CSV table of C-alpha atoms in Angstrom, one decimal:
chain,number,residue,atom,x,y,z
W,1,MET,CA,128.0,108.8,117.0
W,2,THR,CA,125.8,111.5,117.9
W,3,PHE,CA,122.4,112.5,117.4
W,4,GLU,CA,122.4,116.0,117.5
W,5,LEU,CA,121.9,117.6,114.3
W,6,THR,CA,125.0,120.2,113.3
W,7,GLU,CA,124.5,123.2,112.2
W,8,ASP,CA,125.0,123.0,108.7
W,9,GLN,CA,122.4,119.5,109.1
W,10,ARG,CA,119.9,122.1,109.8
W,11,ALA,CA,120.1,124.4,107.6
W,12,LEU,CA,120.4,121.4,105.4
W,13,VAL,CA,117.1,120.6,106.6
W,14,ASP,CA,115.2,123.7,106.1
W,15,THR,CA,115.8,124.5,103.0
W,16,VAL,CA,114.6,120.7,101.9
W,17,ARG,CA,111.4,121.8,104.2
W,18,ASP,CA,110.9,124.6,102.6
W,19,PHE,CA,111.3,123.3,99.1
W,20,ALA,CA,109.0,120.2,100.7
W,21,THR,CA,106.6,122.6,101.7
W,22,GLU,CA,106.1,125.0,98.9
W,23,ARG,CA,106.7,123.0,96.1
W,24,LEU,CA,105.6,119.3,97.0
W,25,ALA,CA,103.0,119.4,99.6
W,26,PRO,CA,100.5,121.9,98.2
W,27,HIS,CA,100.2,119.6,95.0
W,28,ALA,CA,100.7,115.9,96.7
W,29,LEU,CA,96.5,115.0,96.6
W,30,GLU,CA,96.3,116.2,92.9
W,31,TRP,CA,99.1,114.8,91.3
W,32,ASP,CA,97.9,111.4,93.7
W,33,ALA,CA,94.4,111.7,92.0
W,34,GLU,CA,96.0,112.8,88.5
W,35,LYS,CA,98.6,110.2,88.2
W,36,ARG,CA,100.7,112.6,87.0
W,37,PHE,CA,104.6,112.7,87.3
W,38,PRO,CA,105.6,116.0,88.1
W,39,VAL,CA,108.9,116.3,86.2
W,40,ASP,CA,108.7,120.1,86.7
W,41,ALA,CA,108.9,119.7,90.4
W,42,LEU,CA,111.9,117.4,90.2
W,43,ARG,CA,114.1,119.2,88.4
W,44,GLU,CA,114.1,122.8,91.1
W,45,ALA,CA,114.4,120.0,93.1
W,46,GLY,CA,118.0,119.2,91.5
W,47,GLU,CA,118.4,123.1,91.3
W,48,LEU,CA,118.7,122.2,95.0
W,49,GLY,CA,121.0,119.5,94.9
W,50,LEU,CA,118.9,116.5,95.4
W,51,GLY,CA,119.6,114.6,92.4
W,52,GLY,CA,123.0,113.3,93.2
W,53,VAL,CA,123.0,114.3,97.1
W,54,TYR,CA,126.1,111.6,98.2
W,55,VAL,CA,127.7,111.7,94.9
W,56,SER,CA,131.2,113.2,94.5
W,57,GLU,CA,131.6,117.0,94.4
W,58,ASP,CA,133.9,116.8,91.0
W,59,TYR,CA,131.2,116.0,89.1
W,60,GLY,CA,128.3,118.0,90.5
W,61,GLY,CA,127.1,116.0,93.5
W,62,ALA,CA,126.6,117.5,96.3
W,63,GLY,CA,128.8,115.0,98.7
W,64,LEU,CA,126.6,114.5,101.5
W,65,LEU,CA,126.8,112.0,104.2
W,66,ARG,CA,124.0,108.7,104.4
W,67,ALA,CA,122.7,110.7,108.2
W,68,ASP,CA,122.3,113.8,105.4
W,69,ALA,CA,120.2,111.8,103.0
W,70,ALA,CA,118.1,110.6,105.6
W,71,LEU,CA,117.2,114.0,106.8
W,72,ILE,CA,116.9,115.3,103.2
W,73,PHE,CA,114.2,112.1,102.1
W,74,GLU,CA,112.3,112.1,105.5
W,75,GLU,CA,111.8,115.7,104.9
W,76,LEU,CA,110.8,115.1,101.4
W,77,ALA,CA,108.6,112.1,102.6
W,78,LYS,CA,106.3,114.8,104.9
W,79,ALA,CA,105.4,116.1,102.0
W,80,ASP,CA,104.7,113.5,99.4
W,81,PRO,CA,106.3,110.0,100.2
W,82,THR,CA,105.8,109.1,96.6
W,83,ILE,CA,108.2,111.9,95.0
W,84,ALA,CA,110.6,111.7,97.8
W,85,ALA,CA,111.0,107.4,96.8
W,86,TYR,CA,111.1,108.6,93.3
W,87,ILE,CA,114.2,110.9,94.5
W,88,SER,CA,115.2,108.2,97.0
W,89,ILE,CA,115.6,105.3,93.8
W,90,HIS,CA,116.9,108.1,91.2
W,91,ASN,CA,119.9,109.0,94.1
W,92,MET,CA,121.3,105.1,93.7
W,93,ILE,CA,121.3,105.1,90.4
W,94,VAL,CA,123.8,107.9,90.2
W,95,TRP,CA,125.7,106.7,92.9
W,96,MET,CA,125.9,103.5,91.2
W,97,VAL,CA,127.4,105.5,88.0
W,98,ASP,CA,129.8,107.8,90.2
W,99,SER,CA,130.7,104.7,92.3
W,100,PHE,CA,131.6,102.7,89.2
W,101,GLY,CA,131.8,104.4,86.2
W,102,THR,CA,134.6,104.9,84.4
W,103,GLU,CA,135.5,108.7,84.0
W,104,SER,CA,134.2,108.6,80.6
W,105,GLN,CA,130.9,107.4,81.8
W,106,ARG,CA,130.6,109.9,84.7
W,107,ALA,CA,131.6,112.7,82.7
W,108,GLU,CA,128.7,111.9,80.4
W,109,TRP,CA,126.0,111.2,83.1
W,110,VAL,CA,126.6,112.5,86.6
W,111,PRO,CA,125.9,116.2,86.1
W,112,ARG,CA,123.3,115.6,84.0
W,113,LEU,CA,121.6,113.1,86.6
W,114,ALA,CA,122.7,115.0,89.9
W,115,SER,CA,120.8,118.4,88.5
W,116,LEU,CA,117.8,116.0,87.8
W,117,GLU,CA,118.3,117.4,84.1
W,118,ALA,CA,118.2,113.8,83.1
W,119,LEU,CA,116.2,110.4,85.2
W,120,GLY,CA,117.6,107.4,86.0
W,121,SER,CA,116.0,104.0,86.2
W,122,TYR,CA,117.1,100.7,87.8
W,123,CYS,CA,116.7,97.7,86.4
W,124,LEU,CA,116.9,94.4,88.5
W,125,THR,CA,113.7,93.0,89.0
W,126,GLU,CA,112.0,90.8,86.3
W,127,PRO,CA,108.1,89.0,85.9
W,128,GLY,CA,110.1,85.4,87.7
W,129,ALA,CA,113.1,87.0,89.3
W,130,GLY,CA,112.1,89.4,92.5
W,131,SER,CA,113.6,88.5,95.8
W,132,ASP,CA,115.9,86.4,93.8
W,133,ALA,CA,117.3,88.7,92.0
W,134,ALA,CA,120.5,86.2,90.8
W,135,ALA,CA,117.8,84.3,89.2
W,136,LEU,CA,117.3,86.7,86.0
W,137,THR,CA,117.2,85.9,83.2
W,138,SER,CA,117.7,89.2,81.0
W,139,ARG,CA,120.8,88.6,78.6
W,140,ALA,CA,123.6,90.6,77.1
W,141,THR,CA,125.6,88.9,74.5
W,142,LEU,CA,128.9,90.2,72.9
W,143,ASP,CA,128.7,91.0,69.5
W,144,GLY,CA,132.4,92.5,68.5
W,145,ASP,CA,132.4,96.0,70.3
W,146,HIS,CA,128.8,95.6,71.2
W,147,TYR,CA,126.9,93.3,73.5
W,148,VAL,CA,122.9,92.8,72.6
W,149,LEU,CA,120.3,92.9,75.2
W,150,ASN,CA,117.5,90.8,75.3
W,151,GLY,CA,114.7,90.3,78.0
W,152,VAL,CA,112.0,92.1,80.5
W,153,LYS,CA,112.5,94.1,83.7
W,154,GLN,CA,109.4,94.4,85.3
W,155,PHE,CA,108.4,97.6,88.4
W,156,ILE,CA,110.9,100.1,87.2
W,157,SER,CA,110.5,103.2,88.7
W,158,GLY,CA,110.4,106.1,85.8
W,159,ALA,CA,109.6,103.8,83.0
W,160,GLY,CA,109.2,105.3,80.2
W,161,TYR,CA,110.6,108.6,81.3
W,162,SER,CA,114.0,108.0,82.1
W,163,SER,CA,117.2,108.9,80.3
W,164,LEU,CA,119.5,106.4,81.4
W,165,TYR,CA,118.6,102.3,82.8
W,166,VAL,CA,121.3,101.0,84.7
W,167,VAL,CA,120.7,97.5,83.4
W,168,MET,CA,121.2,94.1,85.8
W,169,ALA,CA,121.5,91.6,82.1
W,170,ARG,CA,123.2,87.8,82.5
W,171,THR,CA,126.5,87.6,80.5
W,172,ALA,CA,127.1,84.0,81.7
W,173,GLU,CA,125.4,81.3,83.5
W,174,GLY,CA,126.6,80.7,87.4
W,175,GLY,CA,123.8,82.5,88.9
W,176,SER,CA,125.1,85.9,90.7
W,177,ARG,CA,128.3,86.0,89.6
W,178,GLY,CA,127.2,85.8,85.5
W,179,ILE,CA,125.6,89.1,85.8
W,180,THR,CA,126.8,92.7,84.6
W,181,ALA,CA,125.6,95.5,84.7
W,182,PHE,CA,124.8,97.8,81.7
W,183,LEU,CA,124.2,101.9,81.2
W,184,VAL,CA,121.2,101.9,78.7
W,185,PRO,CA,119.9,105.2,77.2
W,186,GLY,CA,116.8,105.8,77.0
W,187,ASP,CA,116.7,106.3,73.6
W,188,ALA,CA,118.3,102.9,72.2
W,189,PRO,CA,116.9,101.5,69.0
W,190,GLY,CA,114.8,98.2,70.5
W,191,LEU,CA,114.6,99.8,74.0
W,192,SER,CA,110.2,100.0,74.5
W,193,PHE,CA,108.0,100.1,77.5
W,194,GLY,CA,104.8,98.5,79.3
W,195,SER,CA,101.7,100.5,80.0
W,196,ASN,CA,101.8,102.8,83.9
W,197,GLU,CA,100.7,99.9,86.2
W,198,LYS,CA,97.5,100.9,88.3
W,199,LYS,CA,98.9,100.5,91.7
W,200,MET,CA,97.7,100.9,95.2
W,201,GLY,CA,99.5,104.2,96.0
W,202,TRP,CA,103.1,105.7,94.3
W,203,ASN,CA,100.3,106.9,91.6
W,204,ALA,CA,102.2,109.8,90.7
W,205,GLN,CA,105.4,108.3,89.9
W,206,PRO,CA,105.0,106.0,86.5
W,207,THR,CA,106.3,102.2,87.2
W,208,GLY,CA,106.4,99.7,84.3
W,209,GLN,CA,107.9,97.4,82.4
W,210,VAL,CA,110.9,98.0,80.3
W,211,VAL,CA,111.4,95.7,77.3
W,212,PHE,CA,115.2,95.0,75.3
W,213,ARG,CA,114.8,93.4,71.6
W,214,ASN,CA,118.0,93.0,70.3
W,215,VAL,CA,118.9,96.5,72.1
W,216,ARG,CA,122.7,97.0,71.1
W,217,VAL,CA,124.9,98.6,73.8
W,218,PRO,CA,128.7,99.9,74.0
W,219,VAL,CA,131.3,97.6,75.6
W,220,SER,CA,132.1,101.3,77.0
W,221,ASN,CA,128.5,101.3,78.2
W,222,ARG,CA,129.8,98.4,80.6
W,223,LEU,CA,129.2,99.3,84.5
W,224,GLY,CA,132.3,97.4,85.7
W,225,ASP,CA,133.5,94.3,84.8
W,226,GLU,CA,132.0,91.2,83.6
W,227,GLY,CA,130.3,89.7,86.2
W,228,MET,CA,130.3,92.5,88.9
W,229,GLY,CA,126.7,93.3,87.7
W,230,PHE,CA,125.2,91.7,90.8
W,231,GLY,CA,127.6,93.1,93.6
W,232,ILE,CA,127.1,96.4,91.7
W,233,ALA,CA,123.2,95.8,92.3
W,234,MET,CA,123.5,94.8,95.8
W,235,LYS,CA,125.6,97.7,97.2
W,236,GLY,CA,123.6,100.8,95.6
W,237,LEU,CA,120.6,98.5,97.5
W,238,ASN,CA,122.0,99.0,101.2
W,239,GLY,CA,121.6,102.5,100.4
W,240,GLY,CA,118.6,102.2,98.8
W,241,ARG,CA,117.2,101.0,102.2
W,242,ILE,CA,118.4,103.6,104.1
W,243,ASN,CA,116.9,106.1,101.8
W,244,ILE,CA,113.0,104.3,101.7
W,245,GLY,CA,113.6,104.0,105.1
W,246,ALA,CA,114.2,107.8,106.0
W,247,CYS,CA,110.8,108.1,103.1
W,248,SER,CA,108.6,105.9,105.4
W,249,LEU,CA,109.7,107.3,108.8
W,250,GLY,CA,109.0,111.0,107.1
W,251,GLY,CA,105.2,109.7,105.7
W,252,GLY,CA,104.6,108.5,109.2
W,253,GLN,CA,105.8,111.3,110.6
W,254,ALA,CA,103.2,113.7,108.7
W,255,ALA,CA,100.5,110.7,109.2
W,256,LEU,CA,101.5,111.3,113.1
W,257,ASP,CA,101.3,115.2,113.0
W,258,LYS,CA,98.1,115.0,111.3
W,259,THR,CA,96.5,112.7,113.9
W,260,VAL,CA,97.6,114.8,116.7
W,261,ALA,CA,96.3,118.4,115.5
W,262,TYR,CA,92.9,116.3,114.4
W,263,LEU,CA,92.8,115.0,118.0
W,264,LYS,CA,92.9,118.5,119.7
W,265,GLU,CA,90.5,120.0,116.9
W,266,ARG,CA,88.1,117.0,117.6
W,267,THR,CA,85.8,117.0,120.5
W,268,ALA,CA,83.7,113.9,121.7
W,269,PHE,CA,82.2,112.7,124.7
W,270,GLY,CA,82.2,115.6,126.6
W,271,GLY,CA,86.0,117.2,125.2
W,272,ARG,CA,88.8,117.0,123.3
W,273,LEU,CA,89.8,113.6,121.9
W,274,ALA,CA,93.3,114.7,122.4
W,275,ASP,CA,91.7,114.2,126.4
W,276,LYS,CA,91.1,110.8,126.0
W,277,GLU,CA,94.4,108.8,128.1
W,278,ALA,CA,93.4,105.9,125.7
W,279,LEU,CA,94.1,108.1,121.9
W,280,VAL,CA,97.3,110.1,124.0
W,281,PHE,CA,98.3,106.4,125.0
W,282,GLU,CA,98.0,105.0,121.1
W,283,LEU,CA,99.9,108.7,120.0
W,284,ALA,CA,103.2,107.4,122.1
W,285,ASP,CA,102.7,104.2,120.7
W,286,MET,CA,102.9,105.9,117.6
W,287,ASP,CA,106.0,108.7,118.5
W,288,MET,CA,107.6,106.1,119.9
W,289,LYS,CA,108.0,103.6,116.8
W,290,LEU,CA,109.1,106.5,114.5
W,291,GLU,CA,111.6,107.3,117.5
W,292,ALA,CA,113.2,103.7,117.8
W,293,ALA,CA,113.1,103.5,114.3
W,294,ARG,CA,114.8,106.6,113.4
W,295,SER,CA,118.1,105.6,115.7
W,296,LEU,CA,118.5,102.4,113.8
W,297,LEU,CA,118.5,104.3,110.7
W,298,MET,CA,120.5,107.0,111.5
W,299,ARG,CA,122.7,104.4,113.2
W,300,ALA,CA,123.2,101.9,109.5
W,301,ALA,CA,123.7,105.0,108.0
W,302,ASP,CA,126.9,106.2,110.1
W,303,ALA,CA,128.2,102.3,109.2
W,304,LEU,CA,127.5,102.7,105.7
W,305,ASP,CA,129.7,106.0,105.5
W,306,ARG,CA,132.0,104.3,107.2
W,307,ASN,CA,132.3,101.1,105.3
W,308,ALA,CA,131.9,99.1,108.5
W,309,PRO,CA,131.6,95.4,108.4
W,310,ASP,CA,128.2,95.3,110.1
W,311,ALA,CA,126.9,97.8,107.3
W,312,VAL,CA,124.6,95.6,105.3
W,313,ARG,CA,122.9,94.0,108.3
W,314,LEU,CA,122.1,97.4,109.7
W,315,CYS,CA,120.9,98.0,106.4
W,316,ALA,CA,118.5,95.4,106.5
W,317,MET,CA,117.5,95.7,109.9
W,318,ALA,CA,116.7,99.8,109.4
W,319,LYS,CA,114.8,98.7,106.4
W,320,ARG,CA,112.6,96.7,107.5
W,321,VAL,CA,112.4,98.6,111.3
W,322,ALA,CA,111.5,101.7,109.4
W,323,THR,CA,109.5,100.6,106.6
W,324,ASP,CA,107.0,98.4,109.3
W,325,ALA,CA,107.0,101.3,111.8
W,326,GLY,CA,106.0,104.1,109.0
W,327,PHE,CA,103.5,102.2,107.7
W,328,GLU,CA,102.1,101.3,110.7
W,329,VAL,CA,102.0,104.6,112.0
W,330,ALA,CA,99.7,105.5,108.5
W,331,ASN,CA,97.5,102.9,109.3
W,332,GLN,CA,96.7,103.7,112.8
W,333,ALA,CA,96.5,107.2,111.9
W,334,ILE,CA,93.5,106.8,109.7
W,335,GLN,CA,91.6,104.7,112.5
W,336,LEU,CA,92.5,107.3,115.1
W,337,HIS,CA,90.5,109.9,111.6
W,338,GLY,CA,87.8,107.9,111.9
W,339,GLY,CA,85.8,108.1,108.6
W,340,TYR,CA,87.8,111.7,108.1
W,341,GLY,CA,91.0,109.2,107.7
W,342,TYR,CA,89.4,107.6,105.0
W,343,LEU,CA,88.7,109.9,102.6
W,344,HIS,CA,91.3,111.0,100.1
W,345,GLU,CA,91.0,114.8,101.0
W,346,TYR,CA,92.7,114.4,104.0
W,347,GLY,CA,96.0,112.7,102.9
W,348,ILE,CA,95.8,110.2,105.2
W,349,GLU,CA,95.1,106.8,103.4
W,350,LYS,CA,97.2,108.5,100.9
W,351,ILE,CA,100.0,108.2,103.2
W,352,ALA,CA,99.0,104.9,104.2
W,353,ARG,CA,98.9,103.5,100.3
W,354,ASP,CA,102.2,105.1,99.2
W,355,LEU,CA,103.8,103.2,102.2
W,356,ARG,CA,102.5,100.0,102.3
W,357,VAL,CA,105.0,99.4,98.8
W,358,HIS,CA,108.1,99.9,101.2
W,359,GLN,CA,107.7,97.0,103.0
W,360,ILE,CA,107.9,95.7,99.9
W,361,LEU,CA,110.5,96.9,97.2
W,362,GLU,CA,114.7,97.5,97.8
W,363,GLY,CA,114.2,93.5,99.1
W,364,THR,CA,110.8,92.3,100.9
W,365,ASN,CA,111.1,92.9,104.9
W,366,GLU,CA,110.7,88.8,104.6
W,367,ILE,CA,114.4,89.1,102.4
W,368,MET,CA,115.6,91.8,105.0
W,369,ARG,CA,115.0,89.3,108.1
W,370,LEU,CA,116.4,86.1,106.0
W,371,ILE,CA,119.6,88.4,105.7
W,372,VAL,CA,119.9,89.3,108.8
W,373,GLY,CA,119.4,85.9,110.6
W,374,ARG,CA,122.0,84.0,107.8
W,375,MET,CA,124.6,86.1,109.3
W,376,LEU,CA,123.8,85.1,112.7
W,377,VAL,CA,124.2,81.7,111.8
W,378,GLY,CA,127.2,82.2,109.6
W,379,ASP,CA,125.7,81.6,106.1
């Protein structure tokens, strides 16, 4: 395993950086303030192949590695963590359809999703089932050649905008073994949405409830066999954890870069702040946190690509370490900017607000510790 980027990876990073710098960064603060979901910018991202980064090429995916995806999401998040995070969740959805769908399902959905012509949402969490996802109560009852779905999903990114919802619902008792995955079109009768949640961050992507009231879904829309849903959801989250960790690194790196520039320009007590040893030590610690997390994240990405025995453990480790590092760096960047760090126009407080939720979603960081700890003791 090498940490040196290949020529193709350098070209990929340059392309994504150009797009993010030109199309996302200039509007990030405006989108945040206005709570605008920039679907037009997402379509442009799709034209670059960013809607199906690690999806097979036969239906329009880019066919890249997880390490390539980590590079992509870090670059996107340097410009806007909110939009980068949505694209990362969308990619998880496309991968699930491509990996577990029938040829008919793949042909119908993957090309539209990979191009970001159609948006996708991941529906696992419920009002009463967050970290304990196996306790979900949404139910799918077989009725002839259809399933009838009833229930409520909570905190769903893209709610009301997506064309496809990948939904985990209970088809039998028995905890995780009774959960099945379904592909539910956004225009299905009986499907409705709650209001856009008022959030601390991630304001430029909609988050809300997805409500199912006697939604009839053909048996042909079942993703995998009955009882496979929880396994599909967890496998999707392994990659999602790498993606969201990369988004945290991008946001943290942007905050660090802004801070370095600020300290080099700002003067106090007879000289540049960048010449104050105590502040330079803070910058060094911030850089070390990001670099250490980046190395672990790339190791986890490599393990997931190889389907290595320790992939789940490494993905959990990388998610916890990277999301903690990103937020801690952004939070310290506010401190080093002084009062200016608290102002919206400087962009630092937005990064911190956006990155805070990364420590919660895709499995809380407490759950990441639980995964690693249980694997240590063999449970």
